[in-house]
Amino acid sequence: LMFTIPIGDVSRVDHLTEQNLDLQFQTDEASSKATLLTAMRLTVPPVAEPSAVDLEKVLKDGMGGRIAGDDVVTRLEKMRLFFPRGIFDIELCTKSMLLAGKGKEMRVIYKNIARMVLLPRENDFYLALQLTDPLRQGQTMYPFIVLQLNPDEEVTNLPINMVDWDAYHADWKVENDKKPEAKREKEAPLKPEMSGKFYDVLVRLLKALTKVRLTTPTKFVNSMGQRYIACNMKSADGFLFPLDSAFFCLHKPPMLT
């Protein structure tokens, strides 16, 4: 069996062990083919030339890393993630978002986001993105991406780069024309520069880019005015948020039931 794989189709390369490389491929566009290559594991013999390290460098230098037409909308630096834990720089593009942290780089295709949930606590808000197909980093699977946000943080003049603002506004009008005026004002369209509560600006950005509806706990409030219940999952502490039609357990890893 012999076939050719363009390096530009490689979205991520992970050096698993001294001799093993894990390759992930772009799967943004729906394919009518019966078989779709999404990942490949390469084992490089210790005496081979080039070595696994050299091959990793060649692949990373040559791979596209971005889907065709996936233009950068804005960049967010030093974002705290609850899951996977760490500090990441986030690049929001028109078709995907890139998370780059220490030793980790993951690209989330918007079509792979099934649900978006905002979970409020006293000092932190958590924005959870449920993925249809979990991301894989080596042997670890990530079915959720959870951002940890400061509800009091403000942002001023965050630049937003939509390639075609006229097309964006036309689409927004079609989607929101039949909504009540109060709701249209609350979900006002994006602007070339955005200011306000950072979590609110981020939510509006992701709703516009992903076309995924935001879910928040609205009906449940305990005796202390909290939207959650402290809970345990085996030996791990967590917080259980009752949603309208599901329960979200915020612990590691997160769970939605």
Coordinates of C-alpha atoms in Angstrom, one line a residue:
L1 CA 0.0 0.0 0.0
M2 CA 1.4 3.4 -1.0
F3 CA -0.2 6.8 -0.8
T4 CA 0.9 10.5 -0.7
I5 CA 0.0 12.8 2.2
P6 CA 0.5 16.6 1.7
I7 CA 2.3 18.0 4.7
G8 CA -0.1 21.0 4.6
D9 CA -2.9 18.5 5.6
V10 CA -1.1 17.9 8.9
S11 CA -2.7 19.9 11.7
R12 CA -0.6 18.7 14.7
V13 CA 2.5 16.7 15.4
D14 CA 3.2 15.2 18.9
H15 CA 6.5 13.6 19.9
L16 CA 5.1 10.8 22.1
T17 CA 8.3 8.9 22.9
E18 CA 11.9 9.0 21.7
Q19 CA 10.9 7.0 18.5
N20 CA 7.2 7.7 18.1
L21 CA 5.4 10.6 16.4
D22 CA 1.6 11.1 16.4
L23 CA 0.2 13.0 13.4
Q24 CA -3.3 14.6 13.4
F25 CA -4.9 15.7 10.1
Q26 CA -7.3 18.5 9.2
T27 CA -10.9 17.2 9.1
D28 CA -12.9 20.5 8.8
E29 CA -14.7 19.8 5.6
A30 CA -17.3 17.1 5.4
S31 CA -16.1 14.2 3.3
S32 CA -18.2 12.1 1.0
K33 CA -15.5 9.4 1.0
A34 CA -16.1 6.2 3.0
T35 CA -12.7 6.4 4.6
L36 CA -11.1 9.5 6.1
L37 CA -7.6 9.6 7.5
T38 CA -7.6 11.6 10.8
A39 CA -4.5 10.4 12.6
M40 CA -1.3 8.4 12.0
R41 CA 1.4 7.0 14.3
L42 CA 5.0 6.9 13.0
T43 CA 7.7 4.8 14.6
V44 CA 11.2 5.9 13.6
P45 CA 14.0 3.3 14.3
P46 CA 16.7 4.7 16.6
V47 CA 19.4 4.4 13.9
A48 CA 17.3 5.9 11.1
E49 CA 18.2 9.1 9.3
P50 CA 16.5 11.5 9.7
S51 CA 15.8 10.9 13.4
A52 CA 12.4 11.3 15.0
V53 CA 13.4 14.7 16.3
D54 CA 14.5 15.8 12.8
L55 CA 11.4 14.4 11.2
E56 CA 9.2 16.3 13.7
K57 CA 10.9 19.6 12.9
V58 CA 10.5 19.0 9.1
L59 CA 6.8 18.3 9.6
K60 CA 6.2 21.3 11.9
D61 CA 8.0 23.6 9.5
G62 CA 6.0 22.4 6.5
M63 CA 2.6 21.7 7.8
G64 CA -0.2 24.2 7.2
G65 CA -1.6 24.3 10.7
R66 CA -4.5 26.4 9.5
I67 CA -7.5 25.5 7.3
A68 CA -7.8 27.3 3.9
G69 CA -9.8 30.5 4.4
D70 CA -9.4 30.3 8.2
D71 CA -8.5 34.0 8.8
V72 CA -7.5 35.3 12.2
V73 CA -10.4 37.3 13.9
T74 CA -8.6 38.2 17.1
R75 CA -5.9 36.9 19.6
L76 CA -6.3 36.5 23.3
E77 CA -3.1 36.1 25.4
K78 CA -2.5 34.2 28.7
M79 CA -5.9 32.7 29.0
R80 CA -6.5 30.4 32.0
L81 CA -7.9 27.0 31.2
F82 CA -9.5 24.8 33.8
F83 CA -9.4 21.8 31.4
P84 CA -6.9 21.0 30.1
R85 CA -5.2 23.0 32.9
G86 CA -2.7 25.6 31.9
I87 CA -2.1 29.1 30.5
F88 CA -2.8 29.3 26.8
D89 CA -2.7 31.9 24.1
I90 CA -5.8 31.6 22.0
E91 CA -6.2 32.6 18.3
L92 CA -9.8 32.9 17.2
C93 CA -10.2 32.3 13.5
T94 CA -13.2 32.2 11.2
K95 CA -13.4 28.4 11.2
S96 CA -11.4 27.3 14.2
M97 CA -9.6 28.3 17.4
L98 CA -6.0 27.6 18.1
L99 CA -4.9 27.0 21.7
A100 CA -1.1 27.3 22.2
G101 CA 0.4 26.6 25.7
K102 CA 3.6 25.3 27.2
G103 CA 4.2 21.9 25.4
K104 CA 0.7 21.8 24.0
E105 CA -1.0 23.1 20.8
M106 CA -4.5 22.2 19.9
R107 CA -6.9 23.4 17.2
V108 CA -10.6 23.2 17.8
I109 CA -12.8 23.2 14.6
Y110 CA -16.0 25.1 15.3
K111 CA -18.0 22.4 13.6
N112 CA -16.8 20.1 16.3
I113 CA -18.3 22.2 19.1
A114 CA -21.7 20.6 20.1
R115 CA -22.6 22.8 23.1
M116 CA -21.4 25.9 24.9
V117 CA -22.2 26.3 28.6
L118 CA -21.5 29.3 30.8
L119 CA -21.2 28.3 34.5
P120 CA -21.2 31.1 37.1
R121 CA -19.5 30.9 40.5
E122 CA -18.8 33.7 43.0
N123 CA -15.3 34.6 41.9
D124 CA -15.0 32.8 38.5
F125 CA -17.1 32.1 35.4
Y126 CA -16.3 28.9 33.5
L127 CA -17.0 28.6 29.8
A128 CA -17.3 25.0 28.7
L129 CA -17.1 23.9 25.1
Q130 CA -18.4 20.3 24.6
L131 CA -16.7 18.6 21.6
T132 CA -18.4 16.1 19.4
D133 CA -15.1 14.4 18.7
P134 CA -12.7 14.7 21.7
L135 CA -9.3 16.3 21.1
R136 CA -6.4 13.9 21.6
Q137 CA -3.0 14.9 23.1
G138 CA -0.9 11.7 23.1
Q139 CA -3.0 9.2 25.0
T140 CA -5.1 11.9 26.7
M141 CA -8.6 12.6 25.5
Y142 CA -10.3 16.0 25.9
P143 CA -14.1 15.9 25.4
F144 CA -14.4 19.5 26.8
I145 CA -12.4 22.7 26.7
V146 CA -13.2 24.8 29.8
L147 CA -12.0 28.4 30.1
Q148 CA -11.7 30.0 33.5
L149 CA -12.8 33.7 33.4
N150 CA -12.8 36.6 35.8
P151 CA -16.4 38.0 35.9
D152 CA -15.1 41.5 36.8
E153 CA -12.4 41.7 34.1
E154 CA -12.9 44.5 31.6
V155 CA -11.6 44.7 28.0
T156 CA -11.1 47.9 26.0
N157 CA -11.0 48.2 22.2
L158 CA -10.3 44.5 21.5
P159 CA -9.7 44.4 17.7
I160 CA -12.0 42.2 15.7
N161 CA -11.1 41.4 12.1
M162 CA -14.0 40.1 10.1
V163 CA -12.8 39.7 6.5
D164 CA -16.2 40.8 5.1
W165 CA -18.1 43.0 7.5
D166 CA -21.0 43.5 5.0
A167 CA -21.6 39.8 4.7
Y168 CA -21.4 39.3 8.5
H169 CA -24.0 42.1 9.1
A170 CA -26.3 40.7 6.4
D171 CA -26.1 37.2 8.0
W172 CA -26.7 38.7 11.5
K173 CA -29.8 40.6 10.3
V174 CA -31.3 37.4 8.7
E175 CA -30.7 35.4 11.9
N176 CA -32.0 38.1 14.3
D177 CA -34.7 40.0 12.3
K178 CA -37.6 38.0 13.9
K179 CA -36.4 38.2 17.4
P180 CA -37.9 40.6 19.9
E181 CA -36.3 44.1 20.0
A182 CA -35.0 43.6 23.5
K183 CA -33.3 40.4 22.6
R184 CA -31.8 42.0 19.4
E185 CA -30.3 44.8 21.5
K186 CA -28.9 42.3 24.0
E187 CA -27.3 40.3 21.1
A188 CA -26.0 43.3 19.2
P189 CA -23.7 42.5 16.3
L190 CA -19.9 42.5 16.6
K191 CA -17.9 45.7 16.0
P192 CA -14.4 46.2 14.7
E193 CA -13.4 47.1 18.3
M194 CA -15.2 45.5 21.3
S195 CA -15.3 46.8 24.9
G196 CA -17.0 45.7 28.1
K197 CA -16.9 42.7 30.4
F198 CA -14.4 40.3 29.0
Y199 CA -16.4 37.2 29.5
D200 CA -19.4 38.8 27.7
V201 CA -17.3 39.9 24.7
L202 CA -15.8 36.4 24.5
V203 CA -19.2 34.7 24.6
R204 CA -20.5 37.0 21.9
L205 CA -17.5 36.3 19.7
L206 CA -17.8 32.6 20.1
K207 CA -21.6 32.6 19.5
A208 CA -21.0 34.6 16.3
L209 CA -18.1 32.3 15.1
T210 CA -19.4 28.9 16.1
K211 CA -23.2 29.5 15.6
V212 CA -23.7 27.4 18.8
R213 CA -26.4 28.5 21.3
L214 CA -25.2 29.4 24.8
T215 CA -26.6 27.4 27.7
T216 CA -26.6 28.8 31.3
P217 CA -28.2 27.6 34.5
T218 CA -31.3 29.7 34.9
K219 CA -33.9 27.9 37.1
F220 CA -31.9 26.4 40.0
V221 CA -30.7 28.5 42.9
N222 CA -29.7 27.0 46.3
S223 CA -30.4 28.6 49.7
M224 CA -27.1 30.6 49.5
G225 CA -28.0 32.1 46.1
Q226 CA -25.6 29.8 44.2
R227 CA -26.3 28.1 40.8
Y228 CA -24.5 24.9 41.8
I229 CA -24.2 22.2 44.4
A230 CA -20.8 21.1 45.9
C231 CA -20.3 17.4 45.1
N232 CA -17.7 14.7 44.9
M233 CA -16.8 12.4 42.0
K234 CA -14.9 9.5 43.6
S235 CA -12.1 11.3 45.4
A236 CA -12.3 14.6 43.4
D237 CA -14.2 17.6 44.6
G238 CA -16.5 19.3 42.0
F239 CA -19.5 21.4 41.4
L240 CA -22.8 20.2 40.0
F241 CA -24.8 22.7 37.9
P242 CA -28.4 21.8 37.1
L243 CA -29.2 23.0 33.6
D244 CA -32.7 23.1 32.0
S245 CA -32.3 19.5 30.5
A246 CA -29.0 18.2 31.9
F247 CA -26.5 18.3 34.7
F248 CA -23.0 19.6 34.3
C249 CA -20.4 18.4 36.8
L250 CA -17.4 20.8 36.9
H251 CA -14.4 18.7 38.0
K252 CA -11.5 17.0 36.2
P253 CA -12.5 15.7 33.8
P254 CA -15.8 17.6 33.3
M255 CA -19.0 15.6 32.7
L256 CA -22.4 16.4 31.2
T257 CA -25.3 14.0 31.9

